[in-house]
Short mmCIF file of C-alpha atoms in Angstrom, two decimals:
data_model
loop_
_atom_site.label_atom_id
_atom_site.label_comp_id
_atom_site.label_asym_id
_atom_site.label_seq_id
_atom_site.Cartn_x
_atom_site.Cartn_y
_atom_site.Cartn_z
CA UNK A 1 55.59 214.14 212.79
CA UNK A 2 55.37 210.99 210.29
CA UNK A 3 56.90 207.14 209.73
CA UNK A 4 57.80 206.17 206.29
CA UNK A 5 57.54 202.66 206.44
CA UNK A 6 59.96 200.03 203.75
CA UNK A 7 59.95 196.69 203.39
CA UNK A 8 62.28 196.12 206.18
CA UNK A 9 60.70 197.93 208.47
CA UNK A 10 60.20 201.72 209.42
CA UNK A 11 61.39 205.03 209.17
CA UNK A 12 63.32 206.63 212.02
CA UNK A 13 61.01 209.57 212.63
CA UNK A 14 65.01 211.69 213.99
CA UNK A 15 67.95 211.51 213.97
CA UNK A 16 70.58 213.64 215.89
CA UNK A 17 73.49 213.48 215.85
CA UNK A 18 76.70 215.26 216.45
CA UNK A 19 81.20 215.11 216.93
CA UNK A 20 80.98 218.70 218.52
CA UNK A 21 80.70 218.18 223.31
CA UNK A 22 77.99 218.84 225.26
CA UNK A 23 76.88 218.12 228.96
CA UNK A 24 72.94 217.22 227.90
CA UNK A 25 70.95 217.23 223.86
CA UNK A 26 67.62 217.68 223.88
CA UNK A 27 65.62 216.16 220.85
CA UNK A 28 62.32 215.89 219.95
CA UNK A 29 59.39 212.82 221.44
CA UNK A 30 56.45 214.21 220.57
CA UNK A 31 54.68 216.61 219.33
CA UNK A 32 52.65 218.83 221.66
CA UNK A 33 52.30 222.40 222.16
CA UNK A 34 51.84 224.35 224.99
CA UNK A 35 48.74 222.59 227.02
CA UNK A 36 47.32 220.22 223.44
CA UNK A 37 47.97 217.17 224.29
CA UNK A 38 50.66 214.94 222.02
CA UNK A 39 50.05 212.02 220.48
CA UNK A 40 49.29 208.37 222.62
CA UNK A 41 51.80 205.25 221.24
CA UNK A 42 55.26 203.28 222.39
CA UNK A 43 58.04 204.97 221.22
CA UNK A 44 61.90 203.80 221.23
CA UNK A 45 64.90 206.29 221.57
CA UNK A 46 68.34 204.88 221.31
CA UNK A 47 71.56 205.85 220.85
CA UNK A 48 75.35 206.05 222.51
CA UNK A 49 77.79 208.29 223.39
CA UNK A 50 81.67 209.15 224.22
CA UNK A 51 83.08 210.72 227.58
CA UNK A 52 85.91 213.24 226.91
CA UNK A 53 88.04 212.38 229.63
CA UNK A 54 87.64 210.31 231.96
CA UNK A 55 85.80 211.01 234.99
CA UNK A 56 83.10 209.96 237.44
CA UNK A 57 79.57 211.31 235.75
CA UNK A 58 75.59 209.74 236.51
CA UNK A 59 74.06 209.27 232.83
CA UNK A 60 70.45 211.57 233.14
CA UNK A 61 67.17 211.79 231.31
CA UNK A 62 64.58 214.57 231.93
CA UNK A 63 61.36 215.60 230.00
CA UNK A 64 60.90 218.34 229.18
CA UNK A 65 57.75 220.72 227.46
CA UNK A 66 57.20 223.08 224.31
CA UNK A 67 58.57 225.66 225.93
CA UNK A 68 61.81 223.91 228.02
CA UNK A 69 60.51 223.63 230.93
CA UNK A 70 61.49 219.96 232.33
CA UNK A 71 58.43 217.78 234.21
CA UNK A 72 59.85 216.38 237.05
CA UNK A 73 59.28 212.83 236.91
CA UNK A 74 59.16 209.75 239.51
CA UNK A 75 61.92 206.93 239.22
CA UNK A 76 64.00 203.86 240.27
CA UNK A 77 67.10 203.22 238.87
CA UNK A 78 69.09 199.33 239.59
CA UNK A 79 73.11 198.39 238.26
CA UNK A 80 75.05 196.23 237.56
CA UNK A 81 78.31 195.08 238.09
CA UNK A 82 80.21 192.27 238.44
CA UNK A 83 80.20 192.07 242.25
CA UNK A 84 77.28 194.44 243.06
CA UNK A 85 73.79 195.28 242.06
CA UNK A 86 73.10 198.33 243.11
CA UNK A 87 69.42 200.71 243.63
CA UNK A 88 68.29 203.85 243.84
CA UNK A 89 66.33 204.87 247.00
CA UNK A 90 63.02 206.08 246.68
CA UNK A 91 63.10 209.56 244.46
CA UNK A 92 60.87 211.86 244.60
CA UNK A 93 58.70 213.77 241.86
CA UNK A 94 62.32 214.48 240.57
CA UNK A 95 64.00 216.54 237.71
CA UNK A 96 66.25 214.59 236.08
CA UNK A 97 66.91 210.74 236.27
CA UNK A 98 70.01 208.21 236.49
CA UNK A 99 70.96 205.69 234.50
CA UNK A 100 73.45 204.28 236.11
CA UNK A 101 73.63 203.95 239.84
CA UNK A 102 77.68 203.28 239.71
CA UNK A 103 78.76 206.94 238.89
CA UNK A 104 80.72 204.65 235.92
CA UNK A 105 84.27 205.83 235.13
CA UNK A 106 84.16 206.17 231.09
CA UNK A 107 86.83 206.00 228.75
CA UNK A 108 90.35 205.02 229.72
CA UNK A 109 91.78 206.59 226.76
CA UNK A 110 91.73 210.02 226.71
CA UNK A 111 90.65 209.98 222.67
CA UNK A 112 87.31 210.71 222.61
CA UNK A 113 86.44 209.80 219.46
CA UNK A 114 87.93 206.42 218.57
CA UNK A 115 85.84 203.81 218.59
CA UNK A 116 87.02 201.60 221.46
CA UNK A 117 84.03 199.81 223.23
CA UNK A 118 83.94 202.02 225.97
CA UNK A 119 81.09 204.19 224.46
CA UNK A 120 77.72 204.20 226.61
CA UNK A 121 74.99 202.44 225.00
CA UNK A 122 71.08 203.15 225.93
CA UNK A 123 67.60 202.05 225.02
CA UNK A 124 64.65 203.60 226.12
CA UNK A 125 60.85 202.16 224.98
CA UNK A 126 58.38 204.99 226.38
CA UNK A 127 54.31 204.61 226.78
CA UNK A 128 53.44 208.15 226.06
CA UNK A 129 49.74 208.55 227.05
CA UNK A 130 48.06 211.76 227.19
CA UNK A 131 44.77 212.16 229.16
CA UNK A 132 42.31 212.73 227.19
CA UNK A 133 39.06 215.82 227.46
CA UNK A 134 36.59 213.02 227.26
CA UNK A 135 35.36 211.58 229.82
CA UNK A 136 35.52 208.11 230.97
CA UNK A 137 39.56 208.14 230.39
CA UNK A 138 42.22 207.53 232.96
CA UNK A 139 45.30 209.23 233.91
CA UNK A 140 47.67 210.17 231.81
CA UNK A 141 51.32 209.29 231.83
CA UNK A 142 54.35 208.99 229.81
CA UNK A 143 56.12 205.64 231.50
CA UNK A 144 60.15 205.15 230.33
CA UNK A 145 61.91 202.13 230.64
CA UNK A 146 65.59 202.74 229.77
CA UNK A 147 68.31 199.62 229.55
CA UNK A 148 71.89 200.96 229.51
CA UNK A 149 75.74 199.67 230.05
CA UNK A 150 78.99 201.21 229.34
CA UNK A 151 82.42 200.46 230.62
CA UNK A 152 83.58 200.90 233.97
CA UNK A 153 87.72 202.33 234.13
CA UNK A 154 88.23 198.79 235.60
CA UNK A 155 86.94 197.02 233.05
CA UNK A 156 84.30 195.90 234.21
CA UNK A 157 80.77 196.36 232.40
CA UNK A 158 78.16 197.82 234.33
CA UNK A 159 73.97 197.61 233.34
CA UNK A 160 71.81 200.01 234.57
CA UNK A 161 67.86 199.57 234.54
CA UNK A 162 65.42 202.82 235.06
CA UNK A 163 61.75 203.23 234.89
CA UNK A 164 60.36 206.68 235.65
CA UNK A 165 56.89 207.95 235.52
CA UNK A 166 55.68 211.48 234.41
CA UNK A 167 51.27 211.71 235.21
CA UNK A 168 49.75 213.56 232.71
CA UNK A 169 46.98 215.34 233.38
CA UNK A 170 45.05 217.67 231.16
CA UNK A 171 46.43 220.64 232.78
CA UNK A 172 50.58 218.80 231.92
CA UNK A 173 49.91 217.06 229.00
CA UNK A 174 52.85 218.84 227.17
CA UNK A 175 56.15 216.13 226.97
CA UNK A 176 57.32 217.56 224.51
CA UNK A 177 61.26 216.96 224.19
CA UNK A 178 63.40 214.14 225.95
CA UNK A 179 67.08 215.06 227.56
CA UNK A 180 69.87 213.76 227.72
CA UNK A 181 73.29 214.91 230.04
CA UNK A 182 75.60 214.41 232.02
CA UNK A 183 76.45 215.11 235.80
CA UNK A 184 79.62 216.27 235.15
CA UNK A 185 82.39 216.13 232.01
CA UNK A 186 80.88 215.81 228.35
CA UNK A 187 79.35 213.64 226.01
CA UNK A 188 81.44 213.62 222.37
CA UNK A 189 80.25 211.95 219.13
CA UNK A 190 76.00 211.22 220.05
CA UNK A 191 74.45 209.87 218.30
CA UNK A 192 69.67 209.61 219.09
CA UNK A 193 67.42 207.80 216.35
CA UNK A 194 63.21 207.94 218.01
CA UNK A 195 60.73 205.73 216.69
CA UNK A 196 57.47 206.01 216.93
CA UNK A 197 56.34 202.09 216.88
CA UNK A 198 52.71 202.56 216.97
CA UNK A 199 50.32 205.49 217.69
CA UNK A 200 46.55 206.02 218.13
CA UNK B 1 37.94 194.49 214.98
CA UNK B 2 40.76 194.25 212.84
CA UNK B 3 44.76 192.17 213.81
CA UNK B 4 47.01 189.79 212.10
CA UNK B 5 47.60 192.11 209.15
CA UNK B 6 49.52 196.00 210.71
CA UNK B 7 46.91 198.69 210.21
CA UNK B 8 49.30 201.60 210.00
CA UNK B 9 49.38 204.58 210.57
CA UNK B 10 51.17 207.37 209.85
CA UNK B 11 52.70 207.37 213.66
CA UNK B 12 53.23 202.90 212.82
CA UNK B 13 51.78 200.44 214.01
CA UNK B 14 47.56 201.26 215.54
CA UNK B 15 47.16 199.10 218.42
CA UNK B 16 44.38 196.06 217.95
CA UNK B 17 43.41 196.48 221.83
CA UNK B 18 42.24 199.37 223.84
CA UNK B 19 40.43 198.45 227.05
CA UNK B 20 40.21 202.42 229.39
CA UNK B 21 38.11 203.06 231.64
CA UNK B 22 38.51 206.13 234.81
CA UNK B 23 35.74 205.12 237.34
CA UNK B 24 36.69 201.41 238.28
CA UNK B 25 35.97 197.67 235.53
CA UNK B 26 33.77 197.05 239.20
CA UNK B 27 36.06 193.42 238.91
CA UNK B 28 38.68 191.85 239.97
CA UNK B 29 40.61 191.60 237.06
CA UNK B 30 40.55 193.38 233.47
CA UNK B 31 40.68 190.81 230.25
CA UNK B 32 42.94 192.16 226.93
CA UNK B 33 43.51 189.78 223.55
CA UNK B 34 46.58 189.44 223.74
CA UNK B 35 46.85 187.25 220.08
CA UNK B 36 43.13 186.22 219.51
CA UNK B 37 42.99 185.17 216.19
CA UNK B 38 46.90 182.35 217.17
CA UNK B 39 49.55 183.33 215.30
CA UNK B 40 52.94 184.24 215.92
CA UNK B 41 54.64 186.87 215.96
CA UNK B 42 54.68 189.58 218.56
CA UNK B 43 52.08 191.50 221.18
CA UNK B 44 53.50 194.49 222.80
CA UNK B 45 51.42 194.95 226.01
CA UNK B 46 51.43 198.15 227.10
CA UNK B 47 49.64 199.27 230.44
CA UNK B 48 48.31 201.23 233.95
CA UNK B 49 45.82 199.59 236.40
CA UNK B 50 45.31 201.44 239.54
CA UNK B 51 43.61 198.73 242.45
CA UNK B 52 40.72 200.22 244.30
CA UNK B 53 42.30 199.25 247.58
CA UNK B 54 46.13 198.17 248.36
CA UNK B 55 47.08 195.29 245.88
CA UNK B 56 49.75 192.90 244.02
CA UNK B 57 49.10 192.82 240.37
CA UNK B 58 48.96 188.96 238.97
CA UNK B 59 48.14 187.87 235.45
CA UNK B 60 46.69 185.37 234.53
CA UNK B 61 46.95 183.74 230.54
CA UNK B 62 43.88 182.13 229.01
CA UNK B 63 42.34 180.81 225.43
CA UNK B 64 40.64 182.43 223.58
CA UNK B 65 36.76 180.66 224.85
CA UNK B 66 38.28 181.66 228.25
CA UNK B 67 37.14 178.53 229.02
CA UNK B 68 41.60 177.27 229.24
CA UNK B 69 44.29 178.51 231.55
CA UNK B 70 47.24 178.19 230.97
CA UNK B 71 49.77 176.91 233.06
CA UNK B 72 52.72 178.55 232.90
CA UNK B 73 56.73 179.62 235.10
CA UNK B 74 58.23 182.02 235.08
CA UNK B 75 60.85 184.35 237.16
CA UNK B 76 60.40 187.69 238.63
CA UNK B 77 62.67 190.09 240.30
CA UNK B 78 62.18 193.56 242.96
CA UNK B 79 64.59 195.75 242.62
CA UNK B 80 64.45 197.79 245.31
CA UNK B 81 66.96 198.91 248.23
CA UNK B 82 68.23 196.01 247.87
CA UNK B 83 67.27 192.59 244.91
CA UNK B 84 65.49 190.36 245.55
CA UNK B 85 63.52 187.47 243.13
CA UNK B 86 60.12 185.55 243.73
CA UNK B 87 60.17 181.96 240.86
CA UNK B 88 56.89 180.17 240.50
CA UNK B 89 55.00 178.04 238.80
CA UNK B 90 51.69 177.81 238.56
CA UNK B 91 49.10 178.98 236.66
CA UNK B 92 49.72 183.24 237.91
CA UNK B 93 52.97 185.01 237.30
CA UNK B 94 53.05 188.00 239.74
CA UNK B 95 53.81 190.64 237.96
CA UNK B 96 54.41 192.93 241.36
CA UNK B 97 55.75 192.27 244.57
CA UNK B 98 53.62 194.75 247.61
CA UNK B 99 50.80 195.86 247.20
CA UNK B 100 50.38 198.63 245.01
CA UNK B 101 48.98 202.21 246.00
CA UNK B 102 45.69 202.79 245.14
CA UNK B 103 46.18 206.68 245.96
CA UNK B 104 45.27 209.11 243.60
CA UNK B 105 48.15 209.98 241.12
CA UNK B 106 49.23 206.55 241.61
CA UNK B 107 49.22 202.82 240.36
CA UNK B 108 50.89 200.87 238.09
CA UNK B 109 52.85 200.96 234.46
CA UNK B 110 54.10 197.95 233.08
CA UNK B 111 55.11 196.93 229.13
CA UNK B 112 54.47 193.42 228.56
CA UNK B 113 56.21 191.44 225.69
CA UNK B 114 55.30 188.44 224.49
CA UNK B 115 56.80 186.30 221.76
CA UNK B 116 54.63 183.60 219.83
CA UNK B 117 56.51 180.29 218.54
CA UNK B 118 53.24 178.81 217.59
CA UNK B 119 51.17 177.33 219.70
CA UNK B 120 50.57 174.46 218.79
CA UNK B 121 52.15 171.33 219.66
CA UNK B 122 55.22 170.71 216.79
CA UNK B 123 58.14 169.43 214.81
CA UNK B 124 60.18 171.49 216.91
CA UNK B 125 57.97 172.26 220.06
CA UNK B 126 58.14 175.98 220.72
CA UNK B 127 55.13 177.73 222.89
CA UNK B 128 54.37 180.95 223.98
CA UNK B 129 57.07 183.22 226.02
CA UNK B 130 56.97 186.98 227.67
CA UNK B 131 58.96 189.08 229.25
CA UNK B 132 58.91 193.17 231.11
CA UNK B 133 59.48 195.36 233.24
CA UNK B 134 56.63 197.50 235.79
CA UNK B 135 57.45 200.77 238.13
CA UNK B 136 54.27 200.87 240.80
CA UNK B 137 54.22 203.40 243.61
CA UNK B 138 54.32 200.70 246.94
CA UNK B 139 50.97 200.49 248.90
CA UNK B 140 51.41 203.09 252.43
CA UNK B 141 51.25 206.34 252.98
CA UNK B 142 51.63 208.94 250.73
CA UNK B 143 54.57 208.83 248.79
CA UNK B 144 55.92 205.47 250.13
CA UNK B 145 57.95 204.73 247.50
CA UNK B 146 58.34 203.30 244.91
CA UNK B 147 59.43 200.36 242.93
CA UNK B 148 60.44 197.68 240.71
CA UNK B 149 59.53 194.99 238.65
CA UNK B 150 60.66 192.31 236.05
CA UNK B 151 60.72 188.91 235.11
CA UNK B 152 60.56 185.84 231.81
CA UNK B 153 57.57 183.05 232.02
CA UNK B 154 56.99 180.49 229.93
CA UNK B 155 53.59 178.59 229.20
CA UNK B 156 53.95 175.54 229.96
CA UNK B 157 50.40 174.61 228.35
CA UNK B 158 49.51 173.69 225.32
CA UNK B 159 46.46 174.94 222.58
CA UNK B 160 47.09 178.45 221.78
CA UNK B 161 46.53 181.60 224.22
CA UNK B 162 44.88 184.08 222.84
CA UNK B 163 43.99 186.56 226.03
CA UNK B 164 45.74 187.88 229.58
CA UNK B 165 43.78 188.73 232.09
CA UNK B 166 45.00 191.51 234.34
CA UNK B 167 44.16 190.76 238.16
CA UNK B 168 43.83 193.49 241.29
CA UNK B 169 44.94 190.34 243.70
CA UNK B 170 42.59 191.41 247.02
CA UNK B 171 40.65 193.67 245.53
CA UNK B 172 39.27 195.64 242.56
CA UNK B 173 40.92 197.13 239.06
CA UNK B 174 39.79 201.44 240.30
CA UNK B 175 41.22 203.39 237.18
CA UNK B 176 43.17 200.83 233.75
CA UNK B 177 44.59 201.40 230.42
CA UNK B 178 45.58 198.03 227.70
CA UNK B 179 46.51 199.15 224.49
CA UNK B 180 48.33 195.80 222.99
CA UNK B 181 50.08 196.28 219.71
CA UNK B 182 50.72 193.85 217.60
CA UNK B 183 53.43 192.65 214.49
CA UNK B 184 51.96 188.81 214.48
CA UNK B 185 53.37 187.61 211.49
CA UNK B 186 50.91 184.57 209.79
#
């Protein structure tokens, strides 16, 4: 994994996209391997997608090791539209954090390919801190602080804030991938980019 | 400690400040440099603090000599099953609204972005502001719950703002990691 520095900033570490339909999408955010700790750093993941049908769904995020096993996390989500603010109750260690508590309806149009302003947009700020084997080091963790916006069928805008924590000790220093998924329905015209803004 | 110019690694910008400990700072607070060369730009402070006993996390801002403390105005929002907000004009920013759980594997996690415009009085005048997101385990019995908080604030005292002091209000800092990345320009 390496970054390219450009006159206008840094290149993305990873870009993936699909025009197909999928219920989940998994991509690399770090270079852990087995029980080997990944690099510490500050990572930004951003992207957007459409649904293929008008369906209530929750957009969820998970973190996986190099073997595809989901690492449990603890999270809290706050979402708001024009009239209501809702927050998730305390979510004990969970495999998938919801990013929109409203379960909004999505595309009012059946056309999933048109850009009509009803795409889901997200950006995650991820602090990645594996615990090192050095004595005196504090606990490792991953803190994913997310922003999310989507349009309901009614036309209301829903915004969501999701904070998600995965504890990383020596035995679990292996988060390598991030997974985004819908609780129902499909994602299409998905694009994801990963930037590593900083690292030791 | 090089600061003020980018230190690129193959993975991005190297943090110019990292303070960490697993067995306690032995004090009520931990202080880090956020802009000790008084330049313009942006600093990200990425942090984890676990207090020795149930305590709220507060933040103070100081000049480079740790003699002159900065006053701030801010608003903090707490997100639980309902959302409430707290505001303040004081010398101290309340980062969390409740006490943080001191238990192992719990604590408080935050990302604070500082904006340094022009630290000195100038025309047009611009000073220092900041915003943050925080996630913390609530003090209490095991799995007492987790909360989010968020907020924005501004410094209302002229002169350089160079250091941030994180305070376990009512206790000591136990386990901690504070890492600052600078995107300072000149």
